[in-house]
PDB file of C-alpha atoms in Angstrom:
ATOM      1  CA  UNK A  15     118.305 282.610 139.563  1.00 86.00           C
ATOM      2  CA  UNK A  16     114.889 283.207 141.226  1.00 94.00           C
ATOM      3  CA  UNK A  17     111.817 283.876 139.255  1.00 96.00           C
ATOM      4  CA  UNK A  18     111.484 287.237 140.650  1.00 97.00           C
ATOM      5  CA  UNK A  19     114.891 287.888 139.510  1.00 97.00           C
ATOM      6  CA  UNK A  20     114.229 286.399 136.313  1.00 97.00           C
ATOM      7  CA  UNK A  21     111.630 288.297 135.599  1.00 97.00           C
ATOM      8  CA  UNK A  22     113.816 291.682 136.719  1.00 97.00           C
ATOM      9  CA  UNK A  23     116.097 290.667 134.233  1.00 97.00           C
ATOM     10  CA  UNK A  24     113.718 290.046 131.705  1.00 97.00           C
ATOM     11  CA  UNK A  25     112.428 293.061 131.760  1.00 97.00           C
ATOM     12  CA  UNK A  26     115.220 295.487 131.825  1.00 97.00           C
ATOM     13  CA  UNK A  27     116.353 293.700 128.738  1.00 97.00           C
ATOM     14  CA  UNK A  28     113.336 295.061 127.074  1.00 96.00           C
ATOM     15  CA  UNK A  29     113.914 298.314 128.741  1.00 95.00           C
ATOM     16  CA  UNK A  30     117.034 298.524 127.055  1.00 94.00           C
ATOM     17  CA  UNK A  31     115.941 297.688 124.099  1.00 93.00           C
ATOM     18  CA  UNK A  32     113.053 300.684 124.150  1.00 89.00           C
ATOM     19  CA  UNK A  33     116.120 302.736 125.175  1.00 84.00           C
ATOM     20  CA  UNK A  34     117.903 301.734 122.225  1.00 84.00           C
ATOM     21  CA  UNK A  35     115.209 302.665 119.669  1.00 77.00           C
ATOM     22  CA  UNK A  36     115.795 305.444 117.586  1.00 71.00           C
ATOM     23  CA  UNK A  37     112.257 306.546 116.067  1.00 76.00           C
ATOM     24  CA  UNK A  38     111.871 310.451 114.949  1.00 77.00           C
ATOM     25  CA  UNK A  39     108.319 311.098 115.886  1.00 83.00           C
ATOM     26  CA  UNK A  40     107.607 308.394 118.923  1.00 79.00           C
ATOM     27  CA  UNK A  41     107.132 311.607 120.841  1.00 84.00           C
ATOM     28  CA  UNK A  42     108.988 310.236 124.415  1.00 80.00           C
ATOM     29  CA  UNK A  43     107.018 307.269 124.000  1.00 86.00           C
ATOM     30  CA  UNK A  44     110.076 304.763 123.819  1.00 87.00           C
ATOM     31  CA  UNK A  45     111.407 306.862 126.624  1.00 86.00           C
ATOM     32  CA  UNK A  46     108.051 306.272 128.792  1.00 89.00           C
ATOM     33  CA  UNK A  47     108.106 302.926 128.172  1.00 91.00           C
ATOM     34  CA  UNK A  48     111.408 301.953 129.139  1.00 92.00           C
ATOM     35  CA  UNK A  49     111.031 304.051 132.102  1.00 93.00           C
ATOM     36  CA  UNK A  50     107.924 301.956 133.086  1.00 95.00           C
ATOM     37  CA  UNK A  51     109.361 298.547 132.283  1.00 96.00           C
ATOM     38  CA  UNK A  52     112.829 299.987 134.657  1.00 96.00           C
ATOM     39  CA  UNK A  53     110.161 300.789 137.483  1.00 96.00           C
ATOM     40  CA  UNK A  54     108.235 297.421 137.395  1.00 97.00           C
ATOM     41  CA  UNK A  55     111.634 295.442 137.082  1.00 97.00           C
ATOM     42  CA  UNK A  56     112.975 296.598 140.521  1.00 97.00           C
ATOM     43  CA  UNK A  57     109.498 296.151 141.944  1.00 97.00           C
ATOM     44  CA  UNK A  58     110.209 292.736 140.492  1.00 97.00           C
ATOM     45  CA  UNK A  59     112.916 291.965 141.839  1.00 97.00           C
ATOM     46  CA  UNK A  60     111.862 292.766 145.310  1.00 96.00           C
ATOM     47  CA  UNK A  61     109.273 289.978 144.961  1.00 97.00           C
ATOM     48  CA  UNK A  62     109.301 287.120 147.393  1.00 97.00           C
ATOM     49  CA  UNK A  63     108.961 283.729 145.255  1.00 95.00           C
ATOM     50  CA  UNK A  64     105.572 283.308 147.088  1.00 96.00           C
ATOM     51  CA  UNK A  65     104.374 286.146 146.058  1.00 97.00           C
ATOM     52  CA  UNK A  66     100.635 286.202 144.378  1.00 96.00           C
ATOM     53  CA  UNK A  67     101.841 288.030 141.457  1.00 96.00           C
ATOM     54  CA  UNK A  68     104.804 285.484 140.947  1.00 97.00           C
ATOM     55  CA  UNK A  69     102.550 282.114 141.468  1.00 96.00           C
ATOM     56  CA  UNK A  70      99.855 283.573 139.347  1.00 96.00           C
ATOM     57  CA  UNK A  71     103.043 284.218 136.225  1.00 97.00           C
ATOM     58  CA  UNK A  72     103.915 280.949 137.189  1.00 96.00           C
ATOM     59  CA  UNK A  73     100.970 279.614 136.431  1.00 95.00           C
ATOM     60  CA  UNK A  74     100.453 281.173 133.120  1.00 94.00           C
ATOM     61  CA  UNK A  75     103.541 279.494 132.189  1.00 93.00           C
ATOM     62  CA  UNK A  76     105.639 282.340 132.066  1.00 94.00           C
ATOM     63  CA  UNK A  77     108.695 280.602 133.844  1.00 95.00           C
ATOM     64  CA  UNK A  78     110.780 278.063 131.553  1.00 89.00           C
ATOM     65  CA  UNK A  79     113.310 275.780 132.254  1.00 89.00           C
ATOM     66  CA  UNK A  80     115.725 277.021 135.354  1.00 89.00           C
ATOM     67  CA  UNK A  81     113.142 279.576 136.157  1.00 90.00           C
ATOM     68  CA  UNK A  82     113.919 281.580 132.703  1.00 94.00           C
ATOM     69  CA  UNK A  83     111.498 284.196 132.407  1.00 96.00           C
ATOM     70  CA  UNK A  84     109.391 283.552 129.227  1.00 95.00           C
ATOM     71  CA  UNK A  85     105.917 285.104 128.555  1.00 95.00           C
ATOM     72  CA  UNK A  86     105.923 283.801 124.915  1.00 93.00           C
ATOM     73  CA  UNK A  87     104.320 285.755 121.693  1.00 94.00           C
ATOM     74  CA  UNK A  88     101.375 287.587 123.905  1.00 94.00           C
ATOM     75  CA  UNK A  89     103.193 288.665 126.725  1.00 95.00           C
ATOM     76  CA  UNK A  90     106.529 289.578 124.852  1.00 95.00           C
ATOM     77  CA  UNK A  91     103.355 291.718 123.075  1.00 95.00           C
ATOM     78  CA  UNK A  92     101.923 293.431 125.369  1.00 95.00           C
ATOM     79  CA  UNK A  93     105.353 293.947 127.297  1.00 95.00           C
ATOM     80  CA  UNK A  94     106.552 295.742 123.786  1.00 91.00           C
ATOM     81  CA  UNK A  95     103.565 298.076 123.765  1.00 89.00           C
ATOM     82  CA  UNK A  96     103.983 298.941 127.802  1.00 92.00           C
ATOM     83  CA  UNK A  97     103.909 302.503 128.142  1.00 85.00           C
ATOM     84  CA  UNK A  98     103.293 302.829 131.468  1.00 83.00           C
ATOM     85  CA  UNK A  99     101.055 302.454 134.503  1.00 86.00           C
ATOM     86  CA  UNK A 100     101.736 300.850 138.245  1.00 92.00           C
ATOM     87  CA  UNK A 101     104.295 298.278 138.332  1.00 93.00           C
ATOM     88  CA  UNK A 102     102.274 295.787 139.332  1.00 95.00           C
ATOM     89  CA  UNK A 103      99.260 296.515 136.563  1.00 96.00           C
ATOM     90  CA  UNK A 104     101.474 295.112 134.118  1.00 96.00           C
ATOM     91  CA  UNK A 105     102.448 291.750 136.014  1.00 96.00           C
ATOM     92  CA  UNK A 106      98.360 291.607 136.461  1.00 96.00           C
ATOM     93  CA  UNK A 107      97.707 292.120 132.722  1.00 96.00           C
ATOM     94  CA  UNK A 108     100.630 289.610 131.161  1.00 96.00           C
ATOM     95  CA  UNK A 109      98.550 286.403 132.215  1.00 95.00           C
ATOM     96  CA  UNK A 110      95.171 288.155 131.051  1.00 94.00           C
ATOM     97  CA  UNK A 111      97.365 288.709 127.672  1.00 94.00           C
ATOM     98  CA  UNK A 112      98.298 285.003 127.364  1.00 92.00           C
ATOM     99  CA  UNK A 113      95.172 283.461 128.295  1.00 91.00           C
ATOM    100  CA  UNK A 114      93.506 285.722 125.863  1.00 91.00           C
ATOM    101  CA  UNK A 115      95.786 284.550 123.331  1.00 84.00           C
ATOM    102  CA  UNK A 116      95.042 280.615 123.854  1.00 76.00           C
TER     103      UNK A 116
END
């Protein structure tokens, strides 16, 4: 698996999981978020492997072993609390989130 796809999977996972979230008065907000995290999944999937955005979660350390997508404790954070914005804003903001975590 590529880290592009990877990270796709990753994060329709936790789409899924926002889906799945039954909370009376979250006011759409699980629904916004998985929507967001859906959105910036196939954006992430159409990433080539040399992509800036890619290198740059590479570098963070966000890829374990066989490429398995991994942001650890401050990414998984911030990726939990997503509620929206350009797909690419929040692959921009995860290694700001773990490097402001170290």
């Amino acid at each position: 698996m590529s880290r592009s796809e990877s990270l796709a999977a990753y994060l329709r996972a936790q789409a899924w999981r926002r889906l799945d979230r039954v909370e009376v008065n979250d006011d759409g907000r699980n629904a916004r978020s998985a929507l967001a995290l859906l959105d910036t999944a196939a954006y992430a999937a159409g990433l080539p492997e040399d992509d800036p955005l890619i290198l740059t979660l590479h570098e963070a350390g966000c890829f374990g072993p066989g490429e398995r997508f991994d942001p650890g404790e401050a990414g998984t954070k911030l990726i939990k609390h997503w509620e929206g914005g350009e797909p690419h804003e929040l692959l921009i903001a995860l290694p700001h989130a773990i490097a402001a975590a170290t």
